[in-house]
Structure formats: structure tokens, C-alpha cells
Tab-separated table of C-alpha atoms in Angstrom:
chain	number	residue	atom	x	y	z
N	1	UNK	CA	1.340	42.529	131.159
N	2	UNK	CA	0.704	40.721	134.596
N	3	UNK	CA	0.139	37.463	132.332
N	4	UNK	CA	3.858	37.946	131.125
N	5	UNK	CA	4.953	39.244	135.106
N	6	UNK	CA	3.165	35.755	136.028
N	7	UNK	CA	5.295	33.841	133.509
N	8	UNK	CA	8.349	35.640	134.410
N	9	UNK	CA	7.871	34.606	138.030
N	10	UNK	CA	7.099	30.738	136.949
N	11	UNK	CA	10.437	30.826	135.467
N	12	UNK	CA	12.688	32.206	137.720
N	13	UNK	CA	10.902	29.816	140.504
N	14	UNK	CA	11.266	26.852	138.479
N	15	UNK	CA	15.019	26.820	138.401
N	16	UNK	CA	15.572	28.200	135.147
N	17	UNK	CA	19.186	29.202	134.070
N	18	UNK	CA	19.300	31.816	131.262
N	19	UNK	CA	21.937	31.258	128.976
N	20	UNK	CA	22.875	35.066	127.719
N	21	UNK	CA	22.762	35.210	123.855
N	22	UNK	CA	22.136	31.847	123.521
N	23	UNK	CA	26.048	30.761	124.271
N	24	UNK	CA	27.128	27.007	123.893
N	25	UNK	CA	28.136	26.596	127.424
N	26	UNK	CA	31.370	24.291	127.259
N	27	UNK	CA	32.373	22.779	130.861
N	28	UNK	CA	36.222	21.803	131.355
N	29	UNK	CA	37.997	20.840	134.469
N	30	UNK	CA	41.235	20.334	135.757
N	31	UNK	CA	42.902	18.177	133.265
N	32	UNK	CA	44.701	19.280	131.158
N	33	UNK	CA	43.524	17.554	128.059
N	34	UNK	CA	39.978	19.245	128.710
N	35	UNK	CA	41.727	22.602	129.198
N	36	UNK	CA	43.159	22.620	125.795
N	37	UNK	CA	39.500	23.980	124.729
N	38	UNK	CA	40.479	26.815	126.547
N	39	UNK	CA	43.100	27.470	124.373
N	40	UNK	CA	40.955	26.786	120.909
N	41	UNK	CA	39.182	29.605	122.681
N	42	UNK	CA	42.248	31.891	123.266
N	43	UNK	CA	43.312	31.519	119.832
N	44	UNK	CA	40.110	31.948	118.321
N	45	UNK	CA	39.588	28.711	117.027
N	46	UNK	CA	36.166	28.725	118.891
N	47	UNK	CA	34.227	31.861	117.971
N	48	UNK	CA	32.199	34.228	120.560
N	49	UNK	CA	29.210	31.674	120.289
N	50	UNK	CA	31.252	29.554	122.534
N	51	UNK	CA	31.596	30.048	126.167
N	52	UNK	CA	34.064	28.167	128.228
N	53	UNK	CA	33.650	27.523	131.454
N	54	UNK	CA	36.508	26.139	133.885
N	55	UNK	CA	35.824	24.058	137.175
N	56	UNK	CA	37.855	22.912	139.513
N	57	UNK	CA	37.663	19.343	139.080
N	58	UNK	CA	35.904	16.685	136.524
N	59	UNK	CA	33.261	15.720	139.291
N	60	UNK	CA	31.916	19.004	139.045
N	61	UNK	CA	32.274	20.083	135.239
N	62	UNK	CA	29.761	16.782	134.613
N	63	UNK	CA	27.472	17.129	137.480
N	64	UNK	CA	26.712	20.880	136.113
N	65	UNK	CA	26.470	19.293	132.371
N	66	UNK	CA	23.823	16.668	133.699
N	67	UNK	CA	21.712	18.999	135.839
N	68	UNK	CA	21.510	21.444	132.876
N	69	UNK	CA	24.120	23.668	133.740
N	70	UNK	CA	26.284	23.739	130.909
N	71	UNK	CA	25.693	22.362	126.980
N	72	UNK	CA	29.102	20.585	126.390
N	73	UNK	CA	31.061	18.747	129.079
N	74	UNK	CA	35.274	16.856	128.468
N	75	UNK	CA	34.138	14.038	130.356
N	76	UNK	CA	35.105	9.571	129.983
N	77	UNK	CA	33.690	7.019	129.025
N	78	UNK	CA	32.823	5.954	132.592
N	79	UNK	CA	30.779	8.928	132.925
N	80	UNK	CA	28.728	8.801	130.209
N	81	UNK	CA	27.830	5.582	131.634
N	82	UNK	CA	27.671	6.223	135.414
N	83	UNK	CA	25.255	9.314	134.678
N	84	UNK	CA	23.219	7.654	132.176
N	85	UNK	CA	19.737	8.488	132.594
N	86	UNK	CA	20.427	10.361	135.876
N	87	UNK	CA	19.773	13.610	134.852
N	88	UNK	CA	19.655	15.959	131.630
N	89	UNK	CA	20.159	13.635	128.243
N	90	UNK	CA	23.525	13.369	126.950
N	91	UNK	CA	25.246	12.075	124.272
N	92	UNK	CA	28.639	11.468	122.828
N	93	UNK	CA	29.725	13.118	119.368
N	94	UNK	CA	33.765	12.575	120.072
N	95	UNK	CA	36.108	10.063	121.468
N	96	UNK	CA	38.871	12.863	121.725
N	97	UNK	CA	41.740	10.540	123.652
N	98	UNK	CA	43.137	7.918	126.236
N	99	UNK	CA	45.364	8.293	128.798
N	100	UNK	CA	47.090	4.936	129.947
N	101	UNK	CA	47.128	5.053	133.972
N	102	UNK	CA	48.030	3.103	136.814
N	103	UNK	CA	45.873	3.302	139.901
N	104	UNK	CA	47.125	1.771	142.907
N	105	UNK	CA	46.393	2.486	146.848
N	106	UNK	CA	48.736	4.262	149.114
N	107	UNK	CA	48.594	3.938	152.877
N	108	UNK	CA	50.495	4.624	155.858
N	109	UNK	CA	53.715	2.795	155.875
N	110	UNK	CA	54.000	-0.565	157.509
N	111	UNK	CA	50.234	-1.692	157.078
N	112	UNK	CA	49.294	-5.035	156.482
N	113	UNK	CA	45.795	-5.159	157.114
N	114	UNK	CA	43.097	-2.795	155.210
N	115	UNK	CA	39.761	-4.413	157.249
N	116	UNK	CA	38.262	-1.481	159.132
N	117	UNK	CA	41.055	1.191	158.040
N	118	UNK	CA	39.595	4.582	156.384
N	119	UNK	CA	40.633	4.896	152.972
N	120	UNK	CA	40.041	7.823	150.967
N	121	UNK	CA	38.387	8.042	147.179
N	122	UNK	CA	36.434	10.015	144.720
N	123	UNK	CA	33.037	8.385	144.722
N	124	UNK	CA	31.458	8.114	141.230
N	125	UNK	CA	34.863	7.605	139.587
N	126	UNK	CA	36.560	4.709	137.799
N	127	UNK	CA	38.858	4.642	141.090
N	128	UNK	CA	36.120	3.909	143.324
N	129	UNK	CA	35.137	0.936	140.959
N	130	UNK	CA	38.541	0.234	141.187
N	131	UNK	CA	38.792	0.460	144.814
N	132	UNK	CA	36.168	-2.245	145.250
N	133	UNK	CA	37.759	-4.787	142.868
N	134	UNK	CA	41.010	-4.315	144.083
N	135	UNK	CA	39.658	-4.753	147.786
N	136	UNK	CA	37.408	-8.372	146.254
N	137	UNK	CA	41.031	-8.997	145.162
N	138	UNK	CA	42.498	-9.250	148.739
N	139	UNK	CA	39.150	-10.780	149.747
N	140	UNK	CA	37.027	-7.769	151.206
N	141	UNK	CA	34.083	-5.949	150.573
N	142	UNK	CA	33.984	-2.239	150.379
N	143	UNK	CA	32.266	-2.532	153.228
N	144	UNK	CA	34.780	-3.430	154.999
N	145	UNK	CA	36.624	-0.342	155.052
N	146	UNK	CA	35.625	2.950	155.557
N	147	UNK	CA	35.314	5.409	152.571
N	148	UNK	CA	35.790	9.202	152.612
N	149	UNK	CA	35.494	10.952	149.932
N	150	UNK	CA	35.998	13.700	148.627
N	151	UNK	CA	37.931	15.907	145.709
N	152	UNK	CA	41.628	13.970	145.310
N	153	UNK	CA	42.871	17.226	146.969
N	154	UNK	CA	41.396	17.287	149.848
N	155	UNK	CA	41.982	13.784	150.320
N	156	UNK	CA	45.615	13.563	149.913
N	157	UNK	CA	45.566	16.871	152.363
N	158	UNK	CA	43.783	14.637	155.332
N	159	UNK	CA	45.833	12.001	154.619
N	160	UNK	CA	48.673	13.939	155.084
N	161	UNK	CA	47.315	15.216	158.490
N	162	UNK	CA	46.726	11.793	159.634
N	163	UNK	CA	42.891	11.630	159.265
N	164	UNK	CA	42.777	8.513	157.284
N	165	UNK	CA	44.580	5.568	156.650
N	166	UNK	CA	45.464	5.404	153.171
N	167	UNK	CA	43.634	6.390	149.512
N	168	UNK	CA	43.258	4.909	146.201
N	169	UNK	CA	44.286	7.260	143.323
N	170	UNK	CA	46.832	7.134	140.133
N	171	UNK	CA	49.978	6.687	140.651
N	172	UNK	CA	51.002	9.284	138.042
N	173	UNK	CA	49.809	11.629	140.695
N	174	UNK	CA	51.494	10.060	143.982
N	175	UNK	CA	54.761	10.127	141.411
N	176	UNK	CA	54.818	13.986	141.446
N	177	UNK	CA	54.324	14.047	145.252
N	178	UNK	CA	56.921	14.700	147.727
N	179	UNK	CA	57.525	13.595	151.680
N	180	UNK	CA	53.787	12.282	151.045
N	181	UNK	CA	55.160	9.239	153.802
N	182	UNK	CA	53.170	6.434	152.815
N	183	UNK	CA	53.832	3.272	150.553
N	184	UNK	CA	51.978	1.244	147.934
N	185	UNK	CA	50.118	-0.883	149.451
N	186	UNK	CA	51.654	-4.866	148.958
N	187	UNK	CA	53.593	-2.824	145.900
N	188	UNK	CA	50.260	-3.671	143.781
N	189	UNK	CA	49.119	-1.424	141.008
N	190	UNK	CA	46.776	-1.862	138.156
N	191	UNK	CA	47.416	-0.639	134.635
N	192	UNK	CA	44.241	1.263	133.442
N	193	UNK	CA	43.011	3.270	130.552
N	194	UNK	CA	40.756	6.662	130.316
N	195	UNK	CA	39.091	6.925	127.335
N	196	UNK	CA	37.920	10.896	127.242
N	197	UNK	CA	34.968	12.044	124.862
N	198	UNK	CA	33.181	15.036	124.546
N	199	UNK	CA	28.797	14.944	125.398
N	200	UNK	CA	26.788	17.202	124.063
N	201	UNK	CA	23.190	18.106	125.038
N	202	UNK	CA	20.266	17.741	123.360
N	203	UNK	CA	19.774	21.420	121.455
N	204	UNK	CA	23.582	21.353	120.840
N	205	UNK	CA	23.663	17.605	118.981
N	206	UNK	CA	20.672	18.741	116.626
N	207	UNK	CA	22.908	21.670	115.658
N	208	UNK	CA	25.308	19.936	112.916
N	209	UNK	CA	27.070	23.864	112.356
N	210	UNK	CA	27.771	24.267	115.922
N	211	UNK	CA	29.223	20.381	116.451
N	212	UNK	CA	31.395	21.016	112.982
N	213	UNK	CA	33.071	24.033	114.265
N	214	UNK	CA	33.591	22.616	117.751
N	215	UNK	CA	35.204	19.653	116.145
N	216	UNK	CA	37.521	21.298	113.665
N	217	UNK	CA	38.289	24.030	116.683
N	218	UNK	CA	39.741	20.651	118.379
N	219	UNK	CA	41.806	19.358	115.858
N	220	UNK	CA	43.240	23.005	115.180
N	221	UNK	CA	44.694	23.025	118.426
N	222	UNK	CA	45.615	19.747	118.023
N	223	UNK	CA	47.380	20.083	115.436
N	224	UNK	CA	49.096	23.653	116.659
N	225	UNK	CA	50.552	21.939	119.616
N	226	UNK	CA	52.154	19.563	117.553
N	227	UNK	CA	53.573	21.580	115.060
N	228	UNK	CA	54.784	23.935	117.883
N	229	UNK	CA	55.216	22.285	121.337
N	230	UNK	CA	57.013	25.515	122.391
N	231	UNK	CA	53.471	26.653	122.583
N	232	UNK	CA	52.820	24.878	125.511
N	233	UNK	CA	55.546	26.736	127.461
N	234	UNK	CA	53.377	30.100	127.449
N	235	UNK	CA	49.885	28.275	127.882
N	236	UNK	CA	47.821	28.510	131.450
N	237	UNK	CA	47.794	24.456	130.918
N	238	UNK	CA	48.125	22.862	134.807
N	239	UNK	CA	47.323	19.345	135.912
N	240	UNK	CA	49.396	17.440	138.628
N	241	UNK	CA	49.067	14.069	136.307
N	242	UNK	CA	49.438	14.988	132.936
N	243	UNK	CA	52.606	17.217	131.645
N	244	UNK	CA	52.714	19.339	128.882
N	245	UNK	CA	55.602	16.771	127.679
N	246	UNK	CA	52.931	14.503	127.535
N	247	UNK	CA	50.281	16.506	125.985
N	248	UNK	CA	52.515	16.466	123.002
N	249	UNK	CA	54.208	12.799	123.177
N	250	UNK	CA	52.081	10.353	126.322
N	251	UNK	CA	48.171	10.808	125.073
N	252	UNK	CA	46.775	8.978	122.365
N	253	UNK	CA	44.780	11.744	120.389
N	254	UNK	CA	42.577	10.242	117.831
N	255	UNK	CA	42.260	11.778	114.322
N	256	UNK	CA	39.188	12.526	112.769
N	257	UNK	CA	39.731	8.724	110.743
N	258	UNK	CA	39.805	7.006	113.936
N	259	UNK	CA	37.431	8.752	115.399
N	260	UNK	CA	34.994	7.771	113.134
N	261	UNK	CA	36.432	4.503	113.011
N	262	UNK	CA	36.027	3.885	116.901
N	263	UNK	CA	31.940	5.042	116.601
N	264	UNK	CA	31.570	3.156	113.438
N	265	UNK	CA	33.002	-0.158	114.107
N	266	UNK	CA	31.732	-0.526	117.626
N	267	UNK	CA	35.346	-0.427	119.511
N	268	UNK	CA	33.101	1.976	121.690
N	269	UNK	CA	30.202	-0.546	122.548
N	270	UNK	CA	32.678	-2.738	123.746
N	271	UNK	CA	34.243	0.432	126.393
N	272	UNK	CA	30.876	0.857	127.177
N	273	UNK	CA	29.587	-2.433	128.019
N	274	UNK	CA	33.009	-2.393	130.137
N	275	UNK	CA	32.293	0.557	131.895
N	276	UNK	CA	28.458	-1.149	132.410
N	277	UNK	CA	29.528	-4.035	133.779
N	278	UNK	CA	32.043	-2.590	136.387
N	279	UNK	CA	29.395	-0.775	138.065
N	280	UNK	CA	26.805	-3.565	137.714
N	281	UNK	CA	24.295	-1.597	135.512
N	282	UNK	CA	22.394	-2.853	132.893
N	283	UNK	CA	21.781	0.023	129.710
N	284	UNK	CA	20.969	-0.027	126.441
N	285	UNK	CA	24.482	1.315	125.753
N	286	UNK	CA	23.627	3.097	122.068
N	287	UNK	CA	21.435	5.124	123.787
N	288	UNK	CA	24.257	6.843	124.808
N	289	UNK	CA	25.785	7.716	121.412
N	290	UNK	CA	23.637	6.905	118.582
N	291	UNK	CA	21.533	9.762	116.897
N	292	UNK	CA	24.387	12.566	118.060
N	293	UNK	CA	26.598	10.513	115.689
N	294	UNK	CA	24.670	9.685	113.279
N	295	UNK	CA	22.333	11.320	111.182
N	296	UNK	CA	18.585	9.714	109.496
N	297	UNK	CA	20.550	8.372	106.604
N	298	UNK	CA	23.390	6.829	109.412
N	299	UNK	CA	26.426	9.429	107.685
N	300	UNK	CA	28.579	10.400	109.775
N	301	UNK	CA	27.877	14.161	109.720
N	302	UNK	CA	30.677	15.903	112.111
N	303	UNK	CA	33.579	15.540	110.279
């Protein structure tokens, strides 16, 4: 008895989380592409072994995913790479979609000079990678500005108030804002694409029944939104970027063909190495995909 009390105690002092009934944990976030596994849920596409869990913004769904937190995360390509070997293993099973974006920085209007000004940005985030090319662009370092960061939220709140000078974010998002005063900077933008995929855990990509019914679950409510995009109209679906028009007509959803086309003819090395070189890093980029894909016998197993 005090050997299992002692054991007990080890446990709870080591940081273990306890994962009631043995749940898959699935992490989704504010967009609404992610949140659409919510619904799978709702309709009971995704049975009670599932649990979903909602955050209130990407940069937290994957930071729970990669400290153990949670089994499944909606997260990008970017990601996967960025937290690579940072934390708990994971790998991608799913490309699920792209999103075709334009990212551009908004400042306070009349600027002309960005040397020593305080521009806001999510740090860890394709924008911030953007942030620094755009600035070698005008011939500055990221050094040369000051970053805050912080959720895109809270930054377009103290930019509002005054507190910096401008922020980098999509323009798909400044487009839905109003009396935001501020200007795109030089009227540049960038045209940029999100690949989102789905990363599973270690206990969760060894379990070929669980991955099968998470990926037909997907394509169910896939497929039920197109069918019936009045659907939409009575879902909890909310993201200032992406409409529900647009869940049904903007995103590029991949099918279960081109899914396993993208893993099997290496279109996703190549938005890997991409997402590599951008931050400078130098991985062994199938390490983030192969053996979750493929099986012993390399068949593809989830579909």
C-alpha cells in the first residue's frame, strides 16, 4: 500500500496529466477550419472516445499538443516545422487544406520610416518570418524595430490605443476592421499560402482504428457542409478571417486522393523544406511525417 501511495505521489509531482478514460484529446483554436471538428463532434461523426478541446487561439492549441497536453492538434505546416523536436513527438497523418492569404503591415498613417518604430506580431508564426523578410526587403533587420508580441487581439487593441506603431498581420483580417486609422504600409502586401494538417502524437499514430475514424469523421463534415451550406447558418463557427461563405467556396479542401497524393509524391517535402529554410533550420524533414503515414510495408493505411 505505501509502495503504491509512493508511486501515486511520484506521479502527481512529476507533472503527469491524466487523461480520463483514455480520451483522444483533440486541440482546435480559433479558426474556423479547425473548429469544424467541433461540429464532426456535434453531429456525432466523432464518437465519445473523442474529446474536443477549444482554445482561444492556434499559438496555444499547439503549445498544449507539444508539451503533452492534448493528443491531436489543427495546426500548419509551419508549425510542424517550427516545433520540431521542441517538445513531445509529433507527426502529420493529414494535409486537411490551404488558405491563400495576403499579409501585409499596417501602421499609423503618414509613416515613412519603420527604423526604431514598435511594430506588433505573433512570434513563432509565419508572420513573424514574414515580418523579417519583408523588413530585409526595405533594407532592415528585425532588429531594427521593436517587436511586441502578443495574441493578434491584443495587438490590434494597443495599436488602437496608440501603444505601438504599426503590426504585421493578414490583410483578410484588417479587411473586416473598421475606423482601425492606419494604412498599408508603402501599399505593399505579399500573397501567401497556409497549408493546415492535422499531428498526431505518438500513442494516437500507432492506433490505425482511431486515425481511420478521425479521418472519415473529417470528410463527413466535409462533405455535409457542401451538400448543405445552410448548415453553416446554425453552426457556433466564428473567425474574423475566414467566412462561412468561404468555408464552403474560398478553402482548398483536399480529398482523400489528393491527400494521399500530396504525402506520396513529395509536394509536402517541398512545403517543408520551405517552411525550413524561412526560419533558417536545418531538419531531417521526413521525420516529421513518415511512419504516421506510412505503415512497415509503406501502404498508405488511413484512408
Amino acid at each position: 500500500m505505501k509502495k503504491l501511495l509512493f508511486l501515486f505521489i511520484i506521479f502527481i509531482l512529476c507533472g503527469c496529466s491524466w487523461n480520463e478514460n483514455n480520451k483522444i484529446r483533440i486541440g482546435v483554436d480559433d479558426y474556423a477550419t479547425s473548429q469544424l471538428l467541433m461540429e464532426a463532434k456535434k453531429i456525432g461523426y466523432l464518437d465519445d472516445n473523442f474529446e474536443i478541446i477549444k482554445f482561444s487561439n492556434r499559438g496555444d492549441s499547439v503549445e498544449s499538443f507539444y508539451t503533452g497536453g492534448i493528443d491531436v492538434v489543427y495546426s500548419t505546416i509551419f508549425n510542424s516545422v517550427y516545433y520540431h523536436d521542441k517538445g513531445e513527438p509529433g507527426k502529420i497523418y493529414m494535409i486537411t487544406d490551404s488558405i491563400k492569404i495576403r499579409d501585409g503591415l499596417i501602421v499609423k498613417k503618414g509613416m515613412k520610416n519603420l527604423k526604431g518604430k514598435r511594430i506588433g506580431v505573433e512570434l513563432n508564426t509565419h508572420e513573424y518570418y514574414n515580418l523579417k523578410k519583408y523588413l530585409n526587403d526595405e533594407g532592415l533587420d528585425i532588429k531594427d524595430v521593436t517587436v511586441v508580441s502578443g495574441s493578434m487581439k491584443d495587438i490590434i487593441n494597443k495599436f488602437l490605443k496608440g501603444e505601438i506603431d504599426g503590426f504585421f498581420s493578414h490583410l483578410q483580417y484588417i479587411d473586416r476592421l473598421k475606423n482601425i486609422n492606419g494604412e498599408l504600409y508603402k501599399n505593399l502586401y505579399s500573397q501567401n499560402e497556409i497549408t493546415e494538417v492535422m499531428v498526431v502524437n505518438d500513442k494516437v499514430g500507432k492506433n490505425r482504428k482511431k486515425l481511420k475514424i478521425l479521418s472519415e469523421a473529417w470528410y463527413k463534415i466535409l462533405e455535409t457542409i457542401r451538400e448543405n451550406p445552410e448548415y453553416l447558418e446554425d453552426s457556433n463557427l466564428d473567425h474574423e478571417e475566414i467566412s462561412k461563405e468561404q468555408l464552403v467556396r474560398g478553402i482548398r479542401f483536399y480529398s482523400k486522393s489528393e491527400n494521399k497524393n500530396f504525402l506520396v509524391h513529395g509536394k509536402i517535402n517541398l512545403l517543408l523544406a520551405d517552411s525550413s529554410r524561412a526560419m533558417g533550420r536545418d531538419i531531417n524533414i521526413e521525420e516529421i511525417y513518415t511512419g504516421v503515414v506510412f505503415d512497415e510495408k509503406k501502404k498508405f493505411y488511413i484512408f
